[in-house]
Amino acid sequence: MKLNAKIPPGPLKDKWDHYCANTRLVSPKNKQKYRVLVVGSGLAGASAAASLAELGFAVSCFCLQDSPRRAHSIAAQGGINAAKNYCNDGDNVYRLFYDTIKGGDFRSREANVYRLAQLSLPIIDHCVAQGIPFARDYGGMLDNRSFGGALVSRTFYARGQTGQQLLLGAYGALSRQIGQGRVDMYTNCEMQDLIVVDGQARGIVVRNLLTGDVDAHTGHAVVLATGGYAPVFYLSTNGLGCNVTASYRAYQRGADFANPCFTQIHPTCIPVSGEGQSKLTLMSESLRNDGRVWVPKEKGVTRQPGSIPQGERDYYLERRYPRYGNLAPRDIASRAAKQVCDEGRGVGDSGRGVYLDFADAIASFGRKTISSRYGNLFEMYERITGEDPYHTPMRIYPAAHYTMGGLWVDYELMSTVPGLFVLGEANFSDHGANRLGASALMQALSDGYFVLPATIGNYLTDLPADDNVQDAPQVKQTRQDVCERLQWISQVGGKRSPTWFHKKLGEIMWNFCGMSRQEKGLKQALSDLSALQEEFWKDVYVPHETGFNPTLDKACRVADFLQFAQIICLDALHREESCGAHFRSEFQTEQGEAARQDAAFSHVALWRFQQDQTAKRYTEELVFEEAQPTERSYK
Amino acid sequence: MSVPLSLTLKIWRQPSSEQPGGFVTYEMKGISSALSFLEMLDTLNEQLLAKGEDPIAFESDCREGICGACGLVINGVAHGPWPGCTTCQLHMRAFRSGETIFVEPFRARGFPVVKDLVVDRSALDRTVQQGGYVSVNTGSAPPANAVCVSKQQAEQAFDAAACIGCGACVAACKNASAMLFVGAKVTHLASLPQGHPERKTRVRAMLVQADKEGFGACTNTRECQAVCPKRIDVSVIARLNGEALKSIK
Amino acid sequence: MQVFRLFRPLATSVGQKCVMAASGLLLVLFVLGHLAGNLGVFSGRDVFNGYAALLHSVPKLLWVVRITLVVAFVLHVVVSIRLSIQNRKARGGQAYARRAWQTTSLASRTMLWAGLVLLAFLVFHLCHLTWGWVYPEHARLIDAEGRPDVYAQVVLGFQNVWVVVFYMLAQVALFMHLSHGFSSAGHTLGLNSVGSRVLRVGGVVLSGGIFALYTSIPLAVQLGVLLP
Ligand SMILES: Cc1cc2nc3c(=O)[nH]c(=O)nc-3n(C[C@H](O)[C@H](O)[C@H](O)COP(=O)(O)OP(=O)(O)OC[C@H]3O[C@@H](n4cnc5c(N)ncnc54)[C@H](O)[C@@H]3O)c2cc1C
Ligand code: HEM
Ligand code: HEM
Ligand code: SF4
Ligand code: F3S
Ligand code: FES
């Protein structure tokens, strides 16, 4: 099959307009005859479901949680970018485009990223109209801050709960459509498989998590907006329910997986405190605006931080990256933290932590100002660690956070399975090898509010509205496959809980495929993973409950993570370069920075499922016409 | 820094809403005080699974106090002893070794038990579906700065909009009233110019639905505010009542 | 039907609460007015009986007030009982095994009971002083100027310790009822701008004052300050 990204012709800045002017539309009176199945109710899913219903399509929406409002988008703290240039600091669409491309280390598609930058503008307009209480300045205008290593202030925020407020806006829009009967909402439903009829995505099989019922739903197109897969590392900043199941099943049904090894490790999270811990909590990146990162200069220092004199401290980010200092991009800050800890200079009981110190900021701005900026974060930190960051420096350490990789999509957000669209963090997205802060919310909303509603018509017009596949044999077959799989897992009858396997998986991934990767380690990981997978299918234990059975939910997700982890490692092994968050220690400059290999790897890597369960690698070459790849230096 | 704790847990177990439930006692030893309350329950569940017993059902997702999925009544207080804190953020440092801890689901007629500690809170969603939004179609918005919103209005709106929909207010209220939840949404939108056109219909529709869902009336006992993890103030209820009165005109 | 549509908001629980608050506040007004009148007892027989006679000399006004009060009272009681039943139902079948109230006061949890005590008191009180069925002999007394001797009726009635105990009990109930009811009514009627603290403290002070002044009468009789 030939890959076609369907990038419209013309100059970069006109491509989207050109596309919109020429795309085919579904006639208004036919729209309600088309049913679109939207899986996921996060920013991407909820915005898509609501917008499609507003257009008149019949929509069904599915989510794991008991309410669409609980999708993990709710947890985003920092903010959302938009090139409004409200601060008059020289921002514009091009600059946002360029920063995002460069931030992604030149591993994303120009046309998509440019469109994203363009659509950042109406997103903010729409969100404000929905009543999202963004921060305002005293004149009543929207306030902006700089975020995640940008030189301009273009981040819109609602205290430290931007994701929550944006999601509640999208949830409101979705609720309105549900209340008016235009969206059928299915909560507590997990997609277990994709129904493909005659090569087109026509439905999904879901398991109701409360009753255990397995049902098939059919329609004219399927939209996956199921979020990222960071919990493949077990501990991450994601919610416990985040999974790869939906994407992985789509992959097994023919949707290519792009750049799975591009996983982002966030530098400012609360370090692991011990056994039994279930998640890592992000401390917003905004803390780095005022906090200074340091470790002792010498190894093995166990003294209280306060008693370590200035001369014995190493403010390593300020030292290594004088221009950006503590605000260096995520991948760089994370790797630097790992390095100093590997050198034995880490702090805290585990030795895996660095200080984020507010003493200087408190001294110059006063406790009150600092508390008004970060009070809620300090409170959260104290709750979790029992330490007061006003007096002792915070301890932070990187944690798995976001996944740039995802199902491959073309310009229309359609995957390699016709009729299967992928939105938000679930697609391989516009972030290349590294995502800049405050750009995921932007992407999820641009996909859902604006891109999909404009592109889905082009696909649907070719499909007769009365074409109903409800009785197609593939529907029954796929449902059957799911039931059998559930049976298998329940019947293993082993001794270990799914969580035990998940933790083991996390260890392997974190150690060999985390912040720094190496051929030897990746090969080790691959063999460890297949051993672990074998053990899983021999020794996992799931109670024989029919109906409500969270252990079974978990087991299914872990089973998919185990298989999928191997593709991540394969991808990491094959990408013999360092770029963005993917750092292969064999490929670094003399100063220890990532060394990209543009000649060989200026492409998207696609993994295609083969019937013998192996994965085959394809590529989509990346062409840069506007943004010339340069060394990504933040010195 | 973490201290091992020995605890006696009395946990409500109930197979389904139709079947009766009761407390089951579990003894836990060597629980680290650095764990969160839900991680302590995870640990217990792993032990139960290892014995081939049915693990305790409870809900959670984000485990950082923002999604609103978690919610238990711990020793008679919704979300447990730390004020302004969700169950998932409660850490075992809050308890002493040797203590007995009662764990119950959020109880209310509007929240039928699904299993053990899991309850069905979809009534809150249905209440929002009746009008807890601004009716603006994608594409129709004016430029973002076309409408000024004073900082004070925005802050007031935010304070109310911070609600995570956990339902603790209902669980704690002696009347199982959802007025803090409804009041938060109504106040959020009534504080902003964007919410004004639908002010009257919104408040009425949401109130009618809350009644239909079987939630009680508010008699201003303020327990909801005390347990609300986002510290939503009961003044939102007064605001709600005021909006309801104004909607008659 | 148009009328019903107008009143539809009143059919919601919030609407009913508004009815309770409005009627409750009307009753508070009466309690205050009644208190002011009753304190006349300290000014001596002449003034007090004169005041009572004055009231009865304008029967039209008296009846307007009485009917308003009765309507308010009936509404208040009927709606409160209805809502209390609804609220109890809303709690669901299973009660919490443990309940550690964080801020909810005893008064706010016992509004219905305090209300019912007040209802019982009022029945007794009317039988006692308005209709004179409790001590028919006291009710027949006439003062020097030929007016009904309400002063004697009150003071003689409070000679009985049990009557006084019951009155005091009712005053405690009234205090509890109003210490929560006052601020509650403010909230119900949407006074969020006043600040709930001001409203609460104001409510407690007001009901405390009412309690002190009302109880002063039977106490004064028992302590021998007021003589028949
Ligand atoms: C702690 C944290 C902070 C962040 N902060 C920022 C920030 O400041 N700025 C920024 O731009 N980005 C931030 N991000 C990233 C951003 O929040 C996410 O990338 C984005 O919200 C993803 O949205 P989504 O709609 O794609 O997925 P999600 O919001 O994760 O939604 C996934 C949906 O899919 C459903 N689902 C999943 N699997 C299945 C299945 N198998 N069957 C059925 N339904 C399923 C879920 O129920 C859910 O409804 C942050 C992320 C985290 C974790
Ligand atoms: C002198 C007589 C009475 C006065 C002055 C009075 C006053 C009030 C006031 C001001 C309120 C607050 C309304 C609100 O919450 O919005 C109230 C509430 C209430 N009253 Fe009364 N009331 C009286 C008698 C009664 C009686 C006889 C009953 C019992 C049947 C009763 C039962 C209630 C109940 C159940 C409430 C609601 C509780 C609550 O809102 O917290 N009241 N009353
Ligand atoms: C010490 C306390 C009280 C005293 C001495 C007192 C005294 C009286 C007297 C003398 C009358 C008869 C008036 C008349 O018929 O001319 C009366 C009537 C009445 N009292 Fe009281 N009272 C007291 C407390 C209360 C309280 C607490 C309430 C209500 C909560 C109340 C409610 C009434 C009512 C409703 C009437 C009937 C009024 C009418 O006939 O229109 N009283 N009271
Ligand atoms: S108002 Fe508070 S307690 Fe109630 S649902 Fe919202 S956050 Fe939870
Ligand atoms: S606890 Fe209940 S009574 Fe009202 S003030 Fe809160 S809803
Ligand atoms: S689990 Fe999300 S708020 Fe507790």
Coordinates of C-alpha atoms in Angstrom, one line a residue, chain A residues 43 101 109-110 132 134 189 258 304 317 323 385 415 454 469 488 520 572 607 609 613:
Chain A
L43 CA -10.4 17.3 24.6
I101 CA 8.7 22.2 14.4
R109 CA 5.1 17.3 9.0
E110 CA 5.3 21.0 8.1
I132 CA -13.9 29.2 30.1
F134 CA -9.1 32.1 31.5
C189 CA -17.3 1.4 27.9
A258 CA 4.0 5.9 13.7
Q304 CA 20.2 18.8 54.6
L317 CA 20.9 23.8 34.0
R323 CA 20.4 31.3 27.5
T385 CA 5.6 14.3 50.5
S415 CA -5.3 6.4 9.4
A454 CA -13.9 19.8 7.9
V469 CA -23.3 -3.1 7.9
W488 CA -8.4 -16.7 27.4
K520 CA 22.4 -3.3 23.8
A572 CA 13.8 2.9 19.3
W607 CA 5.0 0.0 11.9
F609 CA 1.1 -5.3 11.7
Q613 CA 2.4 -11.1 14.6

